[in-house]
CSV table of C-alpha atoms in Angstrom, one decimal:
chain,number,residue,atom,x,y,z
A,1,MET,CA,-25.2,-2.3,-5.9
A,2,LEU,CA,-25.7,-1.7,-1.8
A,3,VAL,CA,-22.2,-0.9,-0.2
A,4,GLU,CA,-22.8,-1.0,3.6
A,5,GLU,CA,-19.6,0.5,5.9
A,6,SER,CA,-18.6,0.0,8.9
A,7,HIS,CA,-15.9,0.3,11.9
A,8,GLN,CA,-13.9,-2.1,13.5
A,9,ASP,CA,-11.0,-1.4,16.6
A,10,VAL,CA,-8.4,-3.9,15.7
A,11,ARG,CA,-6.0,-3.7,18.6
A,12,THR,CA,-1.9,-3.3,17.4
A,13,ASN,CA,1.5,-3.1,19.8
A,14,ALA,CA,2.0,0.8,18.9
A,15,HIS,CA,-2.4,1.5,19.5
A,16,GLY,CA,-4.2,5.3,18.7
A,17,GLU,CA,-7.1,5.4,16.4
A,18,GLY,CA,-6.3,7.7,13.6
A,19,SER,CA,-7.4,7.4,10.1
A,20,MET,CA,-6.2,8.3,6.7
A,21,LEU,CA,-9.7,6.9,4.8
A,22,THR,CA,-9.7,10.3,2.8
A,23,GLY,CA,-12.0,11.3,0.4
A,24,PRO,CA,-9.7,9.5,-2.5
A,25,VAL,CA,-9.1,6.3,0.1
A,26,ALA,CA,-12.6,6.1,0.6
A,27,ARG,CA,-13.6,6.6,-3.9
A,28,PHE,CA,-11.2,4.0,-3.5
A,29,ALA,CA,-11.9,1.5,-1.5
A,30,ARG,CA,-16.4,2.2,-2.4
A,31,GLN,CA,-15.4,1.8,-6.1
A,32,ILE,CA,-13.7,-1.5,-5.2
A,33,ALA,CA,-16.4,-2.5,-3.0
A,34,GLY,CA,-18.9,-1.8,-5.4
A,35,HIS,CA,-17.7,-4.8,-7.8
A,36,GLY,CA,-18.7,-6.7,-4.9
A,37,TYR,CA,-15.6,-7.2,-2.5
A,38,ILE,CA,-14.9,-6.9,0.9
A,39,VAL,CA,-12.5,-3.7,1.6
A,40,VAL,CA,-10.9,-3.5,4.6
A,41,ALA,CA,-8.9,0.5,4.9
A,42,PRO,CA,-6.3,0.5,7.7
A,43,SER,CA,-5.3,3.6,8.8
A,44,SER,CA,-1.5,3.5,8.5
A,45,TYR,CA,-0.8,6.5,11.1
A,46,HIS,CA,-3.0,5.5,13.9
A,47,GLU,CA,0.2,5.8,16.4
A,48,PHE,CA,0.2,9.5,15.2
A,49,THR,CA,-2.8,11.5,15.1
A,50,GLY,CA,-6.1,11.5,16.2
A,51,SER,CA,-9.4,10.0,14.5
A,52,ALA,CA,-9.5,12.9,11.6
A,53,PRO,CA,-8.0,12.0,8.4
A,54,LEU,CA,-4.9,14.1,7.4
A,55,ALA,CA,-6.0,17.1,4.9
A,56,TYR,CA,-4.7,17.0,1.5
A,57,ASP,CA,-2.8,20.5,2.2
A,58,VAL,CA,0.7,21.2,2.4
A,59,PRO,CA,0.5,20.8,6.7
A,60,GLY,CA,-1.1,17.4,6.2
A,61,THR,CA,1.2,16.4,3.1
A,62,ASP,CA,4.2,17.2,5.5
A,63,ALA,CA,3.0,15.6,8.5
A,64,GLY,CA,2.3,12.4,6.5
A,65,ASN,CA,5.7,12.2,5.0
A,66,ALA,CA,7.3,13.0,9.1
A,67,TYR,CA,5.4,10.0,10.0
A,68,LYS,CA,6.1,7.8,7.3
A,69,ILE,CA,10.0,7.8,8.0
A,70,LYS,CA,8.7,8.0,11.6
A,71,LYS,CA,6.7,4.5,11.8
A,72,LYS,CA,8.5,1.3,12.6
A,73,LEU,CA,8.2,-0.9,9.6
A,74,ALA,CA,7.4,-3.6,11.4
A,75,ALA,CA,4.3,-1.9,12.5
A,76,TYR,CA,3.5,-1.3,8.7
A,77,ASP,CA,3.7,-5.2,9.0
A,78,GLU,CA,2.3,-5.6,11.8
A,79,ASP,CA,-1.0,-3.5,10.7
A,80,ALA,CA,-1.4,-5.7,7.5
A,81,GLU,CA,-0.8,-8.6,8.9
A,82,LEU,CA,-4.1,-7.7,11.4
A,83,SER,CA,-5.8,-6.3,8.6
A,84,ILE,CA,-5.7,-9.5,6.4
A,85,SER,CA,-6.7,-11.8,9.5
A,86,ALA,CA,-9.6,-9.2,10.5
A,87,LEU,CA,-10.8,-10.0,7.1
A,88,LEU,CA,-10.4,-13.6,6.9
A,89,LYS,CA,-12.6,-13.7,10.5
A,90,LEU,CA,-15.6,-12.3,8.5
A,91,PRO,CA,-18.5,-14.7,7.7
A,92,THR,CA,-18.7,-13.2,4.0
A,93,CYS,CA,-15.3,-13.4,3.3
A,94,ASN,CA,-14.5,-16.6,0.2
A,95,GLY,CA,-10.7,-16.6,1.9
A,96,ARG,CA,-9.7,-15.0,-1.0
A,97,VAL,CA,-7.4,-11.6,-0.1
A,98,GLY,CA,-5.6,-9.5,-2.3
A,99,ALA,CA,-4.3,-6.1,-1.6
A,100,THR,CA,-4.1,-2.9,-3.4
A,101,GLY,CA,-3.2,0.8,-2.7
A,102,MET,CA,-1.9,4.1,-3.8
A,103,CYS,CA,1.5,6.1,-3.5
A,104,LEU,CA,2.3,5.0,0.3
A,105,GLY,CA,-0.5,2.1,0.3
A,106,GLY,CA,1.2,0.9,-3.2
A,107,HIS,CA,4.0,0.1,-1.3
A,108,LEU,CA,2.3,-1.2,1.7
A,109,ALA,CA,0.9,-3.3,-0.8
A,110,PHE,CA,3.8,-4.1,-2.1
A,111,ARG,CA,4.5,-5.5,1.7
A,112,CYS,CA,1.4,-7.5,2.1
A,113,ALA,CA,2.1,-9.6,-0.7
A,114,PHE,CA,4.6,-10.9,1.4
A,115,ASP,CA,1.9,-13.0,3.7
A,116,PRO,CA,1.1,-15.8,1.9
A,117,ARG,CA,-2.5,-15.4,2.3
A,118,VAL,CA,-2.6,-12.7,0.1
A,119,ALA,CA,-3.4,-14.2,-4.1
A,120,ALA,CA,-2.2,-11.1,-5.3
A,121,ALA,CA,-1.3,-7.2,-5.1
A,122,VAL,CA,-1.6,-4.1,-7.3
A,123,CYS,CA,0.6,-1.5,-6.5
A,124,TYR,CA,-0.4,2.0,-8.5
A,125,PHE,CA,2.7,4.4,-8.1
A,126,ALA,CA,4.1,2.1,-5.4
A,127,THR,CA,6.6,4.9,-3.5
A,128,ASP,CA,9.5,4.4,-1.5
A,129,ILE,CA,10.4,0.7,-2.7
A,130,HIS,CA,13.6,1.7,-4.5
A,131,SER,CA,14.9,3.9,-2.7
A,132,HIS,CA,14.4,1.5,0.0
A,133,THR,CA,13.0,5.0,2.4
A,134,LEU,CA,10.2,3.8,4.3
A,135,GLY,CA,9.8,3.7,7.6
A,136,GLU,CA,12.2,4.2,10.8
A,137,GLY,CA,15.7,4.6,9.8
A,138,LYS,CA,14.9,4.6,5.9
A,139,GLN,CA,16.3,1.2,5.7
A,140,ASP,CA,13.4,-1.2,4.7
A,141,ASP,CA,13.9,-4.3,3.1
A,142,SER,CA,11.4,-4.5,0.5
A,143,LEU,CA,12.8,-4.7,-2.5
A,144,ASP,CA,15.4,-7.6,-0.2
A,145,ARG,CA,12.2,-9.0,0.7
A,146,ALA,CA,10.4,-9.5,-3.0
A,147,GLY,CA,11.4,-13.1,-3.2
A,148,ASP,CA,8.8,-14.0,-0.3
A,149,ILE,CA,5.6,-13.5,-2.7
A,150,LYS,CA,3.9,-16.1,-3.8
A,151,GLY,CA,1.0,-14.3,-5.6
A,152,GLU,CA,0.4,-12.2,-8.3
A,153,ILE,CA,1.4,-8.7,-8.1
A,154,ILE,CA,1.0,-5.6,-10.8
A,155,MET,CA,3.6,-2.6,-10.5
A,156,ILE,CA,1.8,0.6,-12.3
A,157,HIS,CA,3.9,3.4,-12.8
A,158,GLY,CA,3.6,7.2,-14.7
A,159,LYS,CA,6.4,6.8,-17.2
A,160,SER,CA,6.4,10.7,-15.9
A,161,ASP,CA,6.9,9.9,-12.2
A,162,GLY,CA,9.2,12.0,-10.4
A,163,HIS,CA,9.2,9.9,-7.5
A,164,VAL,CA,10.0,6.8,-9.1
A,165,PRO,CA,12.1,7.8,-12.1
A,166,PRO,CA,13.0,5.3,-14.8
A,167,GLU,CA,15.8,3.8,-13.1
A,168,GLY,CA,13.7,3.3,-9.7
A,169,ARG,CA,11.5,1.7,-11.8
A,170,ASP,CA,14.4,-0.5,-13.6
A,171,LEU,CA,15.4,-1.9,-10.5
A,172,ILE,CA,12.2,-3.2,-9.2
A,173,ARG,CA,11.3,-4.3,-13.0
A,174,ARG,CA,14.7,-6.1,-12.6
A,175,THR,CA,14.3,-6.9,-9.5
A,176,LEU,CA,11.3,-9.0,-9.3
A,177,HIS,CA,13.0,-10.5,-12.7
A,178,GLU,CA,15.8,-12.0,-10.6
A,179,LYS,CA,13.5,-13.1,-7.6
A,180,GLY,CA,11.6,-14.5,-10.1
A,181,VAL,CA,7.9,-13.4,-8.9
A,182,CYS,CA,4.9,-13.4,-10.8
A,183,PHE,CA,4.6,-9.9,-12.0
A,184,SER,CA,3.0,-7.6,-14.6
A,185,PHE,CA,4.6,-3.8,-14.7
A,186,TYR,CA,2.6,-0.9,-16.7
A,187,GLU,CA,4.2,2.0,-17.2
A,188,VAL,CA,1.4,4.5,-18.0
A,189,ALA,CA,2.7,7.4,-20.9
A,190,GLY,CA,2.7,10.7,-20.2
A,191,ALA,CA,1.5,10.4,-16.0
A,192,GLN,CA,3.0,11.3,-13.7
A,193,ARG,CA,1.8,10.6,-10.0
A,194,GLU,CA,-1.8,10.6,-8.8
A,195,TYR,CA,-3.2,9.6,-11.7
A,196,TYR,CA,-5.6,6.6,-10.6
A,197,GLY,CA,-8.7,8.7,-12.4
A,198,LEU,CA,-7.1,8.4,-15.6
A,199,VAL,CA,-6.8,5.0,-15.2
C-alpha cells in the first residue's frame, strides 16, 4: 500500500510548532497507515520546542519529562479535540475515529477516549494514569473521568513495567470496572516498557 504523508498546522491556544514525530512514532504511524487507516500524529510539546522532534537521548528524555508536567492538562485535551476535528474534516475520513499511543501517548489516547467521537482507544503502557501526575501541577483527572469513556478501550502493559507497577495496573483495571467502561486489559508476561516491537 502506498502511504502518503502530509503536514497540517492547526492553530491552538498555546501556539508553537514543535514535533513529536520521532522515529518510533513515525514507524508506528506508518504501520497503522499501511493497513489503510488515516493517521494523525499531533505534536505533544509544540508549545515548548522547535520543529525538530526531541532526541532519544538523556537531554531529550529530560526535556520531555519536564514538558510533560509543565504543559497544562487543558492544552493536552485541546490538542486531542483539534486533532479529532481535523481528521473528521478530511474527505477521505469515514467518521469512525480511534486513538492509540505508547507511554505518554497511551495516556493521551486514554484521554482522547473521553471525546464521544472516539469509538475505541488502544493504550500501550500508558504512563501516569495511576499516579495522576500528567500535566501542570501533576494532578490529572484521567481516572476520575474514566466514566466519560463511551467507546471501547484496550489497555496493554508489561508485567515487569516499573513505571506502572502492579498496584498501579490494579487501580486502573479496578477503576475501569467500577466506572462501567467497556475494556480489555492485557499484561504481557516478562515485558517491561517500550516493548511494542515484541507484541
